[in-house]
Amino acid sequence: MARIVFLVTLTGVLLLALLPVRFLPDLGMAVTFHDDKLNHAIAFVVLAALGSLGWPEHKARLVVLLALTGAAIEVLQGVQLIGRDMDVLDWVADCAGMACGLTIAGWTKRRVGRLI
């Protein structure tokens, strides 16, 4: 189940991250510096936690996949058509979120393991 939710969430994150900026107000989203970093971090917390639960034997691959996904998002956001700015701090927020997500998933697995 975590694998399916991961893939659906990844699709949603990519769609929102690559949606041209002119469409964001229609979705009730305004992009400010702090909100943008927080959105990146939260998205990657969720992705890392779900990915870690879905593929526990492939954490290193998950980290590489998510780090490259975050970098690709930034490169693509720099494309004029999308109308967003490429920002390395967004990628830093992605990686920080990923670390938190992996920590949460690890804590959850240990906690549930003790209860069983």
Tab-separated table of C-alpha atoms in Angstrom:
chain	number	residue	atom	x	y	z
A	1	MET	CA	0.000	0.000	0.000
A	2	ALA	CA	2.850	2.419	0.843
A	3	ARG	CA	4.259	1.898	-2.655
A	4	ILE	CA	1.015	2.929	-4.343
A	5	VAL	CA	0.577	5.952	-2.083
A	6	PHE	CA	4.228	6.900	-2.738
A	7	LEU	CA	3.719	6.823	-6.515
A	8	VAL	CA	0.484	8.824	-6.319
A	9	THR	CA	2.137	11.365	-4.003
A	10	LEU	CA	5.192	11.640	-6.247
A	11	THR	CA	2.933	12.315	-9.222
A	12	GLY	CA	1.078	15.013	-7.292
A	13	VAL	CA	4.311	16.642	-6.109
A	14	LEU	CA	5.699	16.716	-9.645
A	15	LEU	CA	2.487	18.189	-11.044
A	16	LEU	CA	2.352	20.929	-8.417
A	17	ALA	CA	6.075	21.680	-8.662
A	18	LEU	CA	6.014	21.956	-12.446
A	19	LEU	CA	2.699	23.761	-12.821
A	20	PRO	CA	3.264	27.207	-14.343
A	21	VAL	CA	3.165	29.897	-11.673
A	22	ARG	CA	0.222	31.683	-13.305
A	23	PHE	CA	-2.067	28.743	-12.377
A	24	LEU	CA	-1.153	28.626	-8.670
A	25	PRO	CA	-3.550	31.390	-7.504
A	26	ASP	CA	-6.424	29.432	-9.084
A	27	LEU	CA	-5.529	26.579	-6.717
A	28	GLY	CA	-5.374	28.924	-3.732
A	29	MET	CA	-1.588	28.777	-3.620
A	30	ALA	CA	0.678	31.777	-3.370
A	31	VAL	CA	4.402	31.233	-3.626
A	32	THR	CA	6.364	33.112	-0.994
A	33	PHE	CA	9.944	32.380	-0.001
A	34	HIS	CA	9.179	30.701	3.327
A	35	ASP	CA	6.057	28.886	2.149
A	36	ASP	CA	7.936	27.521	-0.852
A	37	LYS	CA	10.720	26.057	1.282
A	38	LEU	CA	8.191	24.606	3.708
A	39	ASN	CA	6.183	23.071	0.851
A	40	HIS	CA	9.339	21.455	-0.538
A	41	ALA	CA	10.346	20.080	2.857
A	42	ILE	CA	6.892	18.683	3.657
A	43	ALA	CA	6.577	17.037	0.243
A	44	PHE	CA	9.916	15.273	0.670
A	45	VAL	CA	9.184	14.265	4.290
A	46	VAL	CA	6.109	12.443	3.018
A	47	LEU	CA	7.856	10.978	-0.039
A	48	ALA	CA	10.834	9.714	1.968
A	49	ALA	CA	8.665	8.199	4.694
A	50	LEU	CA	6.366	6.452	2.218
A	51	GLY	CA	9.254	5.298	0.046
A	52	SER	CA	11.128	3.965	3.049
A	53	LEU	CA	8.084	2.041	4.224
A	54	GLY	CA	7.318	0.766	0.725
A	55	TRP	CA	10.855	-0.271	-0.198
A	56	PRO	CA	12.726	-0.762	3.101
A	57	GLU	CA	15.485	-2.766	1.418
A	58	HIS	CA	16.266	0.050	-1.056
A	59	LYS	CA	16.865	3.136	1.102
A	60	ALA	CA	20.055	4.144	-0.702
A	61	ARG	CA	18.281	4.016	-4.066
A	62	LEU	CA	15.370	5.975	-2.601
A	63	VAL	CA	17.719	8.700	-1.354
A	64	VAL	CA	19.377	8.979	-4.768
A	65	LEU	CA	16.012	8.978	-6.560
A	66	LEU	CA	14.553	11.686	-4.340
A	67	ALA	CA	17.710	13.840	-4.421
A	68	LEU	CA	17.768	13.662	-8.223
A	69	THR	CA	14.018	14.323	-8.375
A	70	GLY	CA	14.455	17.456	-6.258
A	71	ALA	CA	17.340	18.642	-8.445
A	72	ALA	CA	15.361	17.952	-11.628
A	73	ILE	CA	12.409	19.919	-10.265
A	74	GLU	CA	14.676	22.913	-9.693
A	75	VAL	CA	16.205	22.712	-13.154
A	76	LEU	CA	12.771	22.430	-14.751
A	77	GLN	CA	11.397	25.280	-12.643
A	78	GLY	CA	14.089	27.442	-14.182
A	79	VAL	CA	12.557	26.946	-17.630
A	80	GLN	CA	10.929	30.141	-18.835
A	81	LEU	CA	7.668	28.404	-19.794
A	82	ILE	CA	6.972	27.418	-16.186
A	83	GLY	CA	7.713	30.906	-14.905
A	84	ARG	CA	9.328	29.895	-11.647
A	85	ASP	CA	12.807	30.409	-10.334
A	86	MET	CA	15.463	27.768	-9.914
A	87	ASP	CA	16.616	27.924	-6.286
A	88	VAL	CA	19.248	25.693	-4.724
A	89	LEU	CA	17.680	26.348	-1.303
A	90	ASP	CA	14.575	24.500	-2.487
A	91	TRP	CA	16.781	21.482	-3.122
A	92	VAL	CA	18.306	21.892	0.352
A	93	ALA	CA	14.761	21.921	1.772
A	94	ASP	CA	14.010	18.752	-0.233
A	95	CYS	CA	17.044	17.002	1.237
A	96	ALA	CA	16.258	18.182	4.783
A	97	GLY	CA	12.704	16.925	4.371
A	98	MET	CA	14.015	13.631	3.051
A	99	ALA	CA	16.229	13.196	6.141
A	100	CYS	CA	13.264	13.901	8.421
A	101	GLY	CA	11.050	11.491	6.480
A	102	LEU	CA	13.596	8.691	6.737
A	103	THR	CA	13.959	9.356	10.456
A	104	ILE	CA	10.192	9.273	10.971
A	105	ALA	CA	9.863	6.031	8.979
A	106	GLY	CA	12.691	4.425	10.963
A	107	TRP	CA	11.174	5.512	14.255
A	108	THR	CA	7.757	4.238	13.179
A	109	LYS	CA	9.118	0.827	12.183
A	110	ARG	CA	11.010	0.442	15.468
A	111	ARG	CA	7.986	1.566	17.497
A	112	VAL	CA	5.585	-0.777	15.702
A	113	GLY	CA	8.130	-3.613	15.937
A	114	ARG	CA	8.186	-3.270	19.713
A	115	LEU	CA	4.406	-3.421	19.925
A	116	ILE	CA	4.149	-6.644	17.925
